[in-house]
XYZ file of N, CA and C in Angstrom:
363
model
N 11.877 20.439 1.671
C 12.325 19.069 1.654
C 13.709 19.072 1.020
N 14.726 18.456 1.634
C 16.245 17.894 1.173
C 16.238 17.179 -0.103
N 17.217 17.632 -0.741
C 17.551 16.535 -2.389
C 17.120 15.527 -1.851
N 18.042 15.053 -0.751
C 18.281 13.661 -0.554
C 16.385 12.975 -0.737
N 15.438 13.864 0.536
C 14.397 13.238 0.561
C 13.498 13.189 -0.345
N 14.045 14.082 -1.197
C 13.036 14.152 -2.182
C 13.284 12.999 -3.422
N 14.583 12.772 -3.894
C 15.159 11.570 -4.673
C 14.717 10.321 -4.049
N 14.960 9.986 -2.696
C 13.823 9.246 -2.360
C 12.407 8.823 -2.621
N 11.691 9.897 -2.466
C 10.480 10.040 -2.781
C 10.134 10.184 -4.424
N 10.827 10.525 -4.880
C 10.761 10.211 -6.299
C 10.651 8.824 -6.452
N 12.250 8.059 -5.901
C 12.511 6.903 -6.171
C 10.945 5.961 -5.953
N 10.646 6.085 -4.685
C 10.134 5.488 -4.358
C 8.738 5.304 -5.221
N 8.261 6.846 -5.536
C 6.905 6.738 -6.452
C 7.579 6.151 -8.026
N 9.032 5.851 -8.256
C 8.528 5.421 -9.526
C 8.688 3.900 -9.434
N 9.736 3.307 -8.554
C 8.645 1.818 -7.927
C 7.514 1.551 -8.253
N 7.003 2.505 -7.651
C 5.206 1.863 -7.237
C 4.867 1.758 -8.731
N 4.957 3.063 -9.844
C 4.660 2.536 -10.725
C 5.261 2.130 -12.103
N 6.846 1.609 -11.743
C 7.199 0.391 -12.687
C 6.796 -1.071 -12.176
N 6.511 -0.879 -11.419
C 5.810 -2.324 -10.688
C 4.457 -2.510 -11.564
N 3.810 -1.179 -12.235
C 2.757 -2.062 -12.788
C 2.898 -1.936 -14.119
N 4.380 -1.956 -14.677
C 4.421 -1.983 -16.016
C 5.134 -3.186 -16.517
N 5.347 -4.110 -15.710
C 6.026 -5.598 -16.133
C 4.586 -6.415 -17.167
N 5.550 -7.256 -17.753
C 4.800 -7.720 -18.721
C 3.188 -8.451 -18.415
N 3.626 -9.407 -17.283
C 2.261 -10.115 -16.950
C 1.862 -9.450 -15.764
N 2.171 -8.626 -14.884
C 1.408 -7.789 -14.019
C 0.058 -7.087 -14.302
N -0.668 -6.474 -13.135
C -1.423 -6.170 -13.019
C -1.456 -4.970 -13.915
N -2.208 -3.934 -14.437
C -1.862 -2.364 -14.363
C -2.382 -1.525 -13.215
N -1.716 -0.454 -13.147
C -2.691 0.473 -11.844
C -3.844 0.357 -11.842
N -4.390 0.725 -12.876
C -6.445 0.538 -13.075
C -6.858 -0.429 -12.343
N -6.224 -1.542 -12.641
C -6.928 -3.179 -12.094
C -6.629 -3.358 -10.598
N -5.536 -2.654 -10.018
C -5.015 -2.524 -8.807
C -5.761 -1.633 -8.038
N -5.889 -0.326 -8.473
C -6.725 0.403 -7.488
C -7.811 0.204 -7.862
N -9.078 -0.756 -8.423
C -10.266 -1.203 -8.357
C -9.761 -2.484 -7.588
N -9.012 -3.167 -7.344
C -9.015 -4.284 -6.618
C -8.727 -3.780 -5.172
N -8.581 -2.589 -4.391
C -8.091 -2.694 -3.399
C -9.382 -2.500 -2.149
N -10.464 -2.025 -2.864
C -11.652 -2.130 -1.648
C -11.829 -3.598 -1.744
N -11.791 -4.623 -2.939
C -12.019 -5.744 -2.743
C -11.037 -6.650 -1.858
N -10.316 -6.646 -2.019
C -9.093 -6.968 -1.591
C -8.991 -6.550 0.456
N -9.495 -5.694 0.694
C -10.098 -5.567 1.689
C -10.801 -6.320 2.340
N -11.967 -6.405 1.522
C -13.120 -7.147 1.898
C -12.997 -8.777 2.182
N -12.106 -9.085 1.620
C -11.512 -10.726 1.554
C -10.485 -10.716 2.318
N -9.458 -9.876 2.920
C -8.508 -9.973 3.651
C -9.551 -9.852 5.414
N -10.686 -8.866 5.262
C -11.292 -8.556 6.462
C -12.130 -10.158 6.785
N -12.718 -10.713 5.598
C -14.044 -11.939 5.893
C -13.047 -13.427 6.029
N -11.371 -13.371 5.971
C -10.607 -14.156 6.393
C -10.542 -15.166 4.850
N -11.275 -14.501 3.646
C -10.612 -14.916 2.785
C -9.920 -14.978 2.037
N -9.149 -13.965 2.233
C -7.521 -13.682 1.673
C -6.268 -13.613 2.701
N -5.204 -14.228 2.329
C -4.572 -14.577 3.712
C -3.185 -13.373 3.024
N -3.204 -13.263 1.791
C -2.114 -12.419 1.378
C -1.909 -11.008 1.923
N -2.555 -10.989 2.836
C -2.198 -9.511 3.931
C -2.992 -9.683 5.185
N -1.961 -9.281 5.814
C -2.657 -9.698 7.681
C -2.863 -8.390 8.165
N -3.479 -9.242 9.331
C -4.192 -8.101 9.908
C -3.670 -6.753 10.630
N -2.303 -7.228 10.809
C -1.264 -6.570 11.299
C -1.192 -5.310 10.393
N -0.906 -5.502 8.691
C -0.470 -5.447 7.706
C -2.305 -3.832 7.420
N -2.796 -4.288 7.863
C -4.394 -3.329 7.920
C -4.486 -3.007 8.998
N -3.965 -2.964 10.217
C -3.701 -2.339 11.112
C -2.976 -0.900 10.620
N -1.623 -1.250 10.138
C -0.740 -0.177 9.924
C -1.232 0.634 8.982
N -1.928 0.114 8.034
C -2.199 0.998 7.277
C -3.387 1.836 7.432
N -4.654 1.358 8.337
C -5.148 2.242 8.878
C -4.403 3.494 10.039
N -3.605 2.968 10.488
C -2.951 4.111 11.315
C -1.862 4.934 10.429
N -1.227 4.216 9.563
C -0.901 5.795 8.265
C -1.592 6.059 8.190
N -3.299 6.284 7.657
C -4.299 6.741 7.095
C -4.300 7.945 8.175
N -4.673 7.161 9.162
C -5.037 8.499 10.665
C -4.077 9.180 10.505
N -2.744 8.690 10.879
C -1.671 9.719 10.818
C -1.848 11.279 9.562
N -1.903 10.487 8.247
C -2.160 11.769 7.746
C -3.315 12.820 7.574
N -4.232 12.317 8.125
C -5.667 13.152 8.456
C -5.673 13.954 9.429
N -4.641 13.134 10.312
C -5.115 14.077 12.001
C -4.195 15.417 11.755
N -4.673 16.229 12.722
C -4.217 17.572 12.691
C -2.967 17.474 13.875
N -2.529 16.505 14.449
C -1.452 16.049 15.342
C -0.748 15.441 14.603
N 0.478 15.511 14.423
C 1.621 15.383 13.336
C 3.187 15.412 14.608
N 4.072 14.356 14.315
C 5.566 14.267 14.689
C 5.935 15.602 14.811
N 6.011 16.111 13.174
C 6.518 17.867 12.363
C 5.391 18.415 12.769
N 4.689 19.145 12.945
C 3.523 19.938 12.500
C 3.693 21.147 11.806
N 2.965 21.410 10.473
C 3.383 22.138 9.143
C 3.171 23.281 9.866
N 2.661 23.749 11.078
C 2.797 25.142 11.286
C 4.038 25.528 11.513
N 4.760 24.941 12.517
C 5.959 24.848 13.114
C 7.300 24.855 12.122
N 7.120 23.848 10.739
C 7.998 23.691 10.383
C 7.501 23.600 9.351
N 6.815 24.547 8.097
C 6.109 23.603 7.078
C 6.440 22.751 5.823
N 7.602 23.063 5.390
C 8.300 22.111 4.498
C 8.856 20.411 5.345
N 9.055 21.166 6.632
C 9.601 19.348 6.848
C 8.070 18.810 7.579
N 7.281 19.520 7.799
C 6.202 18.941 8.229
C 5.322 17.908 7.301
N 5.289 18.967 5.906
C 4.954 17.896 4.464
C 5.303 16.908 4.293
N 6.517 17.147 4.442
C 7.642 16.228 4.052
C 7.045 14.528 4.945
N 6.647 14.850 6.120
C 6.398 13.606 6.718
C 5.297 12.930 6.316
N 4.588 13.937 6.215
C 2.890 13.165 5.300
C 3.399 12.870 4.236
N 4.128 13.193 3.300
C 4.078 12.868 1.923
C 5.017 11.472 2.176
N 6.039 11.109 3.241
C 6.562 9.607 3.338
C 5.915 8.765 3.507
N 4.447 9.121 4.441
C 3.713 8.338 5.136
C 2.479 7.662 3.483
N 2.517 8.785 3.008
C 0.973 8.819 2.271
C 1.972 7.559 0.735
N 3.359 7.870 0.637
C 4.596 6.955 -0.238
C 4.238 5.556 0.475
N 4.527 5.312 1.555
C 4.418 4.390 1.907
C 3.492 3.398 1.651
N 2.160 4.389 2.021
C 0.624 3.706 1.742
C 0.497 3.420 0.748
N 0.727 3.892 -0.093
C 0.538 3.586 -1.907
C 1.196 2.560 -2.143
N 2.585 2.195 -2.025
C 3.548 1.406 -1.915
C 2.747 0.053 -1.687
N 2.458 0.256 -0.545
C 1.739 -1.251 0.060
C 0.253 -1.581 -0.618
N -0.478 -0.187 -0.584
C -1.106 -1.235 -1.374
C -0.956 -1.457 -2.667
N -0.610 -1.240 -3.294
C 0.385 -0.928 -5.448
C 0.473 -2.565 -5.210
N 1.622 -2.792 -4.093
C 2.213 -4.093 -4.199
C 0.951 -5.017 -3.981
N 0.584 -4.772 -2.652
C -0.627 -6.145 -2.030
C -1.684 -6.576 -2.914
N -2.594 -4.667 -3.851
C -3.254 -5.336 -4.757
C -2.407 -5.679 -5.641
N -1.750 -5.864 -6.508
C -0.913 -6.757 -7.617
C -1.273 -7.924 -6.757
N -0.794 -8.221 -6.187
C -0.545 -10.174 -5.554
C -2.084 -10.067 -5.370
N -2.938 -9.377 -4.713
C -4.255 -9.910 -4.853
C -5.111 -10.502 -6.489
N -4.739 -9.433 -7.198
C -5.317 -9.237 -8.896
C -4.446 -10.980 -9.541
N -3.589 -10.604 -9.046
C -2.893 -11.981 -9.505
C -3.353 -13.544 -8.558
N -3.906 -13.900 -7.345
C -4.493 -14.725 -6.731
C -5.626 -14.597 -7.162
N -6.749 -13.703 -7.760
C -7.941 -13.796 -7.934
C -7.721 -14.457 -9.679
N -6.870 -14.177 -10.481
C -6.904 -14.654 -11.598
C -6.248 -16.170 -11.426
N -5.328 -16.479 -10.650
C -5.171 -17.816 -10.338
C -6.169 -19.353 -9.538
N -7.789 -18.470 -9.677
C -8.709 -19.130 -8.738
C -8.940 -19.135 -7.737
N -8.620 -17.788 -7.096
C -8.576 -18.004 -5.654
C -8.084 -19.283 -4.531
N -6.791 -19.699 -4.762
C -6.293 -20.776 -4.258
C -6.448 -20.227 -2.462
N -6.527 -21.269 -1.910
C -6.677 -21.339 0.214
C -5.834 -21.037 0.070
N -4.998 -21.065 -0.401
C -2.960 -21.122 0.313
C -2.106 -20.136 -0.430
N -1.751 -19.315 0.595
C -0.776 -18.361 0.133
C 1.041 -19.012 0.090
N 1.628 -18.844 -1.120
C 2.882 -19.624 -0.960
C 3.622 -18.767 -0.065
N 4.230 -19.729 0.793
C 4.708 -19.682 2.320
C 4.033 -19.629 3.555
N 3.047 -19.657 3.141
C 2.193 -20.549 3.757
C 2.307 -22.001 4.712
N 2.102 -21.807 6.249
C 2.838 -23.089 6.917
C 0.999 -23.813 6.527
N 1.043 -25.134 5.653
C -0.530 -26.154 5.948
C 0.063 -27.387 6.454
N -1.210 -27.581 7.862
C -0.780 -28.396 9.044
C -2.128 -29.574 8.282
């Protein structure tokens, strides 16, 4: 893997977790126990703070890094082959780090219907 991608990938994992070191935020603990839940309420249509679109993709990162069919494939190339799972697997964390926070934080706000920005007709 390149400086470049790898400073990236640094960057990016320490995002994910200064995001859970702000004062009234979530912490990681409370985040990754909230994210099967957080699931479960985004799947039964009672959480609107992630669509379905939004669990689409992230089941297909998931596949992506399981399957033995890869863009790179680590036989071929095995440092840049990693390199692609480990953006993909950045990514995933990323999204959910962020989605559960806003979930942990809507469940402590009462579970309000309405996500702000939210169009209510």
């Amino acid at each position: 893997m390149n400086s470049k991608r790898s400073a990236a990938a640094a960057g990016q994992a320490w995002n994910i977790y200064s995001e859970t070191l702000a004062p009234d935020a979530p912490g990681l603990a409370d985040r990754v126990r909230a994210v099967p839940r957080m699931l479960k309420a985004t799947l039964r249509g009672d959480y609107k703070g992630m669509s379905y679109k939004t669990l689409g993709l992230l089941a297909l990162g998931l596949a992506y890094i399981v399957s033995p069919i890869d863009v790179v494939p680590e036989i071929l190339v095995p440092f840049v082959g990693l390199a692609d799972d480990t953006g993909v697997a950045l990514w995933l964390a990323a999204v959910l780090v962020r989605s559960a926070g806003d979930y942990v934080s809507w469940e402590r706000t009462g579970r309000p219907k309405v996500v702000i920005g939210d169009v209510v007709t």
